[in-house]
PDB file of C-alpha atoms in Angstrom:
ATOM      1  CA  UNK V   1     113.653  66.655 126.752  1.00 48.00           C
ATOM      2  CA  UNK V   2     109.810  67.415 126.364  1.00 44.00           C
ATOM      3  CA  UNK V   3     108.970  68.668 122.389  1.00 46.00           C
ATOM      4  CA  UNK V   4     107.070  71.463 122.283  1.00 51.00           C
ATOM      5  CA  UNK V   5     106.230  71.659 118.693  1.00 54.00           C
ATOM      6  CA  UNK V   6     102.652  71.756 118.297  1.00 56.00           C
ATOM      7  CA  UNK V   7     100.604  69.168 116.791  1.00 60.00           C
ATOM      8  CA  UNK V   8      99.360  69.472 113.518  1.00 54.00           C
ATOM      9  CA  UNK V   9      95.509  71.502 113.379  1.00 56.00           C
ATOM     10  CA  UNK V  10      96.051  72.638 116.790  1.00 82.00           C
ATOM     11  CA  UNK V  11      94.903  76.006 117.827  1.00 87.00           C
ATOM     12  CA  UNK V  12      98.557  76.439 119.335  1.00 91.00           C
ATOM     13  CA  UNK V  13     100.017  75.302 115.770  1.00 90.00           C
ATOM     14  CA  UNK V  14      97.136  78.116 114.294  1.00 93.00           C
ATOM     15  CA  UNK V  15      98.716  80.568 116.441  1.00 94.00           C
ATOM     16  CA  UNK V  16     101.960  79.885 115.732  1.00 94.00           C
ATOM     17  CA  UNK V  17     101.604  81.168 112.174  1.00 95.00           C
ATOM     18  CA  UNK V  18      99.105  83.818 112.816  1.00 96.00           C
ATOM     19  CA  UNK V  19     101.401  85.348 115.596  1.00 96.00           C
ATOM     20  CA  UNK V  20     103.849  85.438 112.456  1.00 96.00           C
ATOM     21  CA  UNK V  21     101.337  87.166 110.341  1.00 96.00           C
ATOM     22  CA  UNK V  22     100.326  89.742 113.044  1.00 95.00           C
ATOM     23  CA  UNK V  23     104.001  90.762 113.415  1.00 95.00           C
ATOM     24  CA  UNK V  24     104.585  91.309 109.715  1.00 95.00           C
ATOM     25  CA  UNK V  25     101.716  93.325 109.447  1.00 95.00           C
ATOM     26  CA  UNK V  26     102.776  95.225 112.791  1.00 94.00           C
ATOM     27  CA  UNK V  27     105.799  95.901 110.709  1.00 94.00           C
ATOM     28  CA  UNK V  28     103.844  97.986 107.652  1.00 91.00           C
ATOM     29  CA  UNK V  29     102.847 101.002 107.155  1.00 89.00           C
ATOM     30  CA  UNK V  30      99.578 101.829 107.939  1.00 89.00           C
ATOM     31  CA  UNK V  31      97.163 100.789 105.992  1.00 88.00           C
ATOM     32  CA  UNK V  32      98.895  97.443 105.474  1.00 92.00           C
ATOM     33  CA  UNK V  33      95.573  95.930 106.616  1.00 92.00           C
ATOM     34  CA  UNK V  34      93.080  97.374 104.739  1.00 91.00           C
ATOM     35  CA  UNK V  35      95.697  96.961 101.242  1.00 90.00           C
ATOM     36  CA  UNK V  36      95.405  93.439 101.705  1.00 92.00           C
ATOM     37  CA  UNK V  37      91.667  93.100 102.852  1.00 90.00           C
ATOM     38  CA  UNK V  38      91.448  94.906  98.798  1.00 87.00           C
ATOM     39  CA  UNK V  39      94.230  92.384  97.344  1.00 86.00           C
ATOM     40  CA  UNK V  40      91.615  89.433  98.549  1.00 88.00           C
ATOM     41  CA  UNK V  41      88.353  90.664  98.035  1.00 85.00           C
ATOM     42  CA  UNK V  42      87.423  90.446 101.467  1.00 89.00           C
ATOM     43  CA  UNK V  43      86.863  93.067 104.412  1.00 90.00           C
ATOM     44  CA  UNK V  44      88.904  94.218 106.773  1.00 91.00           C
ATOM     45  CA  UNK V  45      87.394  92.150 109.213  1.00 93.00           C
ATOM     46  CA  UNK V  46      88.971  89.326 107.667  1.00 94.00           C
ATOM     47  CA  UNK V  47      91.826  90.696 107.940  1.00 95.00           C
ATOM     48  CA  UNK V  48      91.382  91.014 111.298  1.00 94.00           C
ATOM     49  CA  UNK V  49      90.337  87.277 111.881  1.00 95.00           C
ATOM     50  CA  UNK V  50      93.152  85.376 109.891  1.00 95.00           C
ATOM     51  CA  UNK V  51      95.908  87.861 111.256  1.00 95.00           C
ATOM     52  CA  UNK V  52      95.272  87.757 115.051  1.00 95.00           C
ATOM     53  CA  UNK V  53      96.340  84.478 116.987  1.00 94.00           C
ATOM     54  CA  UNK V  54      93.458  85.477 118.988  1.00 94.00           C
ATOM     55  CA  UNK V  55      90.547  83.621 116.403  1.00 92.00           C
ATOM     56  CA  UNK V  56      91.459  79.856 115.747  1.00 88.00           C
ATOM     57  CA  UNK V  57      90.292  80.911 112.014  1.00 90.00           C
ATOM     58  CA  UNK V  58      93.061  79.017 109.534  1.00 92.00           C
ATOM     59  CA  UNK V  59      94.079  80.899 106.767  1.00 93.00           C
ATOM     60  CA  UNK V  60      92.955  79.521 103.493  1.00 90.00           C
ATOM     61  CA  UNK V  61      95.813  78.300 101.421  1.00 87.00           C
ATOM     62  CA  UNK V  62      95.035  79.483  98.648  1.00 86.00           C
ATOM     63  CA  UNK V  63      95.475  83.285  99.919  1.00 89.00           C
ATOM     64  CA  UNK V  64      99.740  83.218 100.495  1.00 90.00           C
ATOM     65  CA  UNK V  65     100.690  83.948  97.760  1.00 86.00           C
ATOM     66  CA  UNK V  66      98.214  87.397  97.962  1.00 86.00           C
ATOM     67  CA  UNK V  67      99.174  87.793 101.582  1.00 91.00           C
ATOM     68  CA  UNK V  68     102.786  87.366 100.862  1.00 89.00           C
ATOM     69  CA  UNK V  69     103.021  89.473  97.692  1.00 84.00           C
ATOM     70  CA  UNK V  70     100.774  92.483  99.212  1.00 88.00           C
ATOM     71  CA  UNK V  71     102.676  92.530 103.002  1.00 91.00           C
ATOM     72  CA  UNK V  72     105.953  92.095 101.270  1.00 88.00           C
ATOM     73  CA  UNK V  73     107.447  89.362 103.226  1.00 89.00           C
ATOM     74  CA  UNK V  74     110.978  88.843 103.275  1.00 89.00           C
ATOM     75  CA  UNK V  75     112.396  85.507 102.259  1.00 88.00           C
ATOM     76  CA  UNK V  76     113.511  84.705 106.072  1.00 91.00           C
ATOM     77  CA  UNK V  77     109.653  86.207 106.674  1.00 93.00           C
ATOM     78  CA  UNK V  78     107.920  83.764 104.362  1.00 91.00           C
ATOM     79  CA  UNK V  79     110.414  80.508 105.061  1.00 91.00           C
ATOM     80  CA  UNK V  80     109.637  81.281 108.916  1.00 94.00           C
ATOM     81  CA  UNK V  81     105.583  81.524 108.183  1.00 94.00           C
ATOM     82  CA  UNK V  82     105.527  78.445 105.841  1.00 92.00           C
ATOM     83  CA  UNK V  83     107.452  76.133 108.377  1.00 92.00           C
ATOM     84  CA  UNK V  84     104.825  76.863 110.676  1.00 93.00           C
ATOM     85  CA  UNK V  85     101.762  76.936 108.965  1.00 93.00           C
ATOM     86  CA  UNK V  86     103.336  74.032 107.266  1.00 91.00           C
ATOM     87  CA  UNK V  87     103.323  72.508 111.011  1.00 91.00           C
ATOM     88  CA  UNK V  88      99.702  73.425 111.304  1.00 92.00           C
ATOM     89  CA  UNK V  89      98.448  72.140 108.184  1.00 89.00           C
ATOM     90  CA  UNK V  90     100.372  69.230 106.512  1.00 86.00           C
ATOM     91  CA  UNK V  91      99.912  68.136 103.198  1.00 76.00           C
ATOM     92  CA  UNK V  92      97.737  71.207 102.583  1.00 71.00           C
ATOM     93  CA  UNK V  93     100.479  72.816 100.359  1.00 62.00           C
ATOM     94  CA  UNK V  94     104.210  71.378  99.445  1.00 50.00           C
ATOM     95  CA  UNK V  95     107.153  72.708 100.429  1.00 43.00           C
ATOM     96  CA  UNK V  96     108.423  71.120  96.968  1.00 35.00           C
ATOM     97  CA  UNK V  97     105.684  73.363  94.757  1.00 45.00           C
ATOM     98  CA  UNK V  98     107.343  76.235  96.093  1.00 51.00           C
ATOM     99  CA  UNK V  99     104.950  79.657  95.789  1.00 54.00           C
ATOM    100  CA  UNK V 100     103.776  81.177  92.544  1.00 59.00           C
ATOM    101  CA  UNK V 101     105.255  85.011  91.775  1.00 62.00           C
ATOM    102  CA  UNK V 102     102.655  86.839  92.246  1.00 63.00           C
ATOM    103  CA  UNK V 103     102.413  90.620  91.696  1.00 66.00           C
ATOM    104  CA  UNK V 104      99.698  93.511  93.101  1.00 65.00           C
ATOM    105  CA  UNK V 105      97.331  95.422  90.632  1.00 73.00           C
ATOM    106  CA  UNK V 106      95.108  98.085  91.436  1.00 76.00           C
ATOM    107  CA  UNK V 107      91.994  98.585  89.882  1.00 84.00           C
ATOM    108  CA  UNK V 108      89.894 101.959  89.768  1.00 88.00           C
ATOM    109  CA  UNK V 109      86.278 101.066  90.183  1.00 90.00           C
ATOM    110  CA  UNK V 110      82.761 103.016  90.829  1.00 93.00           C
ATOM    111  CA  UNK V 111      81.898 103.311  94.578  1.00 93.00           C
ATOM    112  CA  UNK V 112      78.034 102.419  94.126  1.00 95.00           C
ATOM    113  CA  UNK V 113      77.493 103.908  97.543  1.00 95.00           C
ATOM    114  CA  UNK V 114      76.377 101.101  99.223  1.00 92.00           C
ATOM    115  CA  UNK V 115      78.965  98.385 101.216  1.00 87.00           C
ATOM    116  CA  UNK V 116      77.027  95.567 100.191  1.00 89.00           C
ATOM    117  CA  UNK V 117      77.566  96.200  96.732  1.00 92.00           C
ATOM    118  CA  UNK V 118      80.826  97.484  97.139  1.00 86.00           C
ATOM    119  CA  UNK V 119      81.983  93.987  98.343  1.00 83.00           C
ATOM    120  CA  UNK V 120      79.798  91.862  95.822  1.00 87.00           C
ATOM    121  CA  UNK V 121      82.050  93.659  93.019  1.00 88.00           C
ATOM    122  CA  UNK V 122      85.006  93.130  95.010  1.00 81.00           C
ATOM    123  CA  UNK V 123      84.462  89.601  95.448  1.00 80.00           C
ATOM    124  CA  UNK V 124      83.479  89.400  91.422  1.00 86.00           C
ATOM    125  CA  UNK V 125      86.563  91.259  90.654  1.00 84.00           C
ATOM    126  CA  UNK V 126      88.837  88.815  92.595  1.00 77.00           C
ATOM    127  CA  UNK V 127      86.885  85.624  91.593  1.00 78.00           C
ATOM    128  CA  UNK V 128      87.102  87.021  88.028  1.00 85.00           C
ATOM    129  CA  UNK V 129      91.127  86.997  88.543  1.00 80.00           C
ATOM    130  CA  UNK V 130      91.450  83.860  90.294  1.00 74.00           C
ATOM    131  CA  UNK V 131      89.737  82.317  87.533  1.00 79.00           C
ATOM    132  CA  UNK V 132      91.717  83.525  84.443  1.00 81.00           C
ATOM    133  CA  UNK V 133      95.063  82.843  87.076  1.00 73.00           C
ATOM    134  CA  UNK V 134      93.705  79.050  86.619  1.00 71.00           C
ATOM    135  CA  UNK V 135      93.018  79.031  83.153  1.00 75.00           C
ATOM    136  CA  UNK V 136      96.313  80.386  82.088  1.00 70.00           C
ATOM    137  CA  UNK V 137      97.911  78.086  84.612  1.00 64.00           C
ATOM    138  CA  UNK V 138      96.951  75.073  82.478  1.00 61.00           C
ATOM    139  CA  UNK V 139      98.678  76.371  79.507  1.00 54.00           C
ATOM    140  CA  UNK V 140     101.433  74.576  80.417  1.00 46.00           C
ATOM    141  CA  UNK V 141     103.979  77.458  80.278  1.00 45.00           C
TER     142      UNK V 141
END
């Protein structure tokens, strides 16, 4: 018997995980996309890139827990992903950590008009939360 599993950083294991994404998404409601594109401070291009198996883009690690909490993966969802990005990437996050709770806020904030600027808040906004997430993290509680 030949295994097919793919080897680890391939752009097969990539896809593997990304085809998972894409279907989830697939799955929403509209506007899914652009919901989570807010949730990480990034555009919906981005979306675009780390969601379609097409682009050999990983997803950063350290955006799950967003992309899980936002798309409202199930548990079988989320166990199914992790096994395969685990696949693709191991060692880049335990299975043994497990994945913080995270929750969604929404913020009300000036459009300035402008999509540059637009973003550059955005990304302040999220880098401003990831932050005090770390901080508070170290408390130790």
């Amino acid at each position: 018997m030949v295994d097919k599993t793919p080897e680890a950083g391939s752009e097969e294991a990539i896809r593997a995980y990304k085809s998972i994404l894409s279907q989830v998404l697939d799955q929403r409601p509209s506007g899914m996309r652009q919901r989570l594109a807010d949730a990480l401070g990034k555009h919906r291009s981005f979306v675009t890139q780390i969601s379609s198996p097409a682009y050999s883009i990983p997803i950063p690690s350290k955006h799950l827990p967003a992309i899980f909490a936002v798309c409202h993966f199930s548990t079988a969802e989320r166990d199914h992903f992790l096994a395969a990005y685990h696949q693709a990437h191991p060692g880049k996050m335990s299975l043994a950590s497990g994945m913080r709770k995270t929750r969604h806020v929404s913020l009300i904030v000036p459009d300035f008009g402008d999509d540059k600027q637009n973003a550059a808040l955005d990304r302040a906004v999220n880098d401003f939360i990831q932050k005090i997430t770390s901080i508070a993290g170290k408390g130790g509680t």
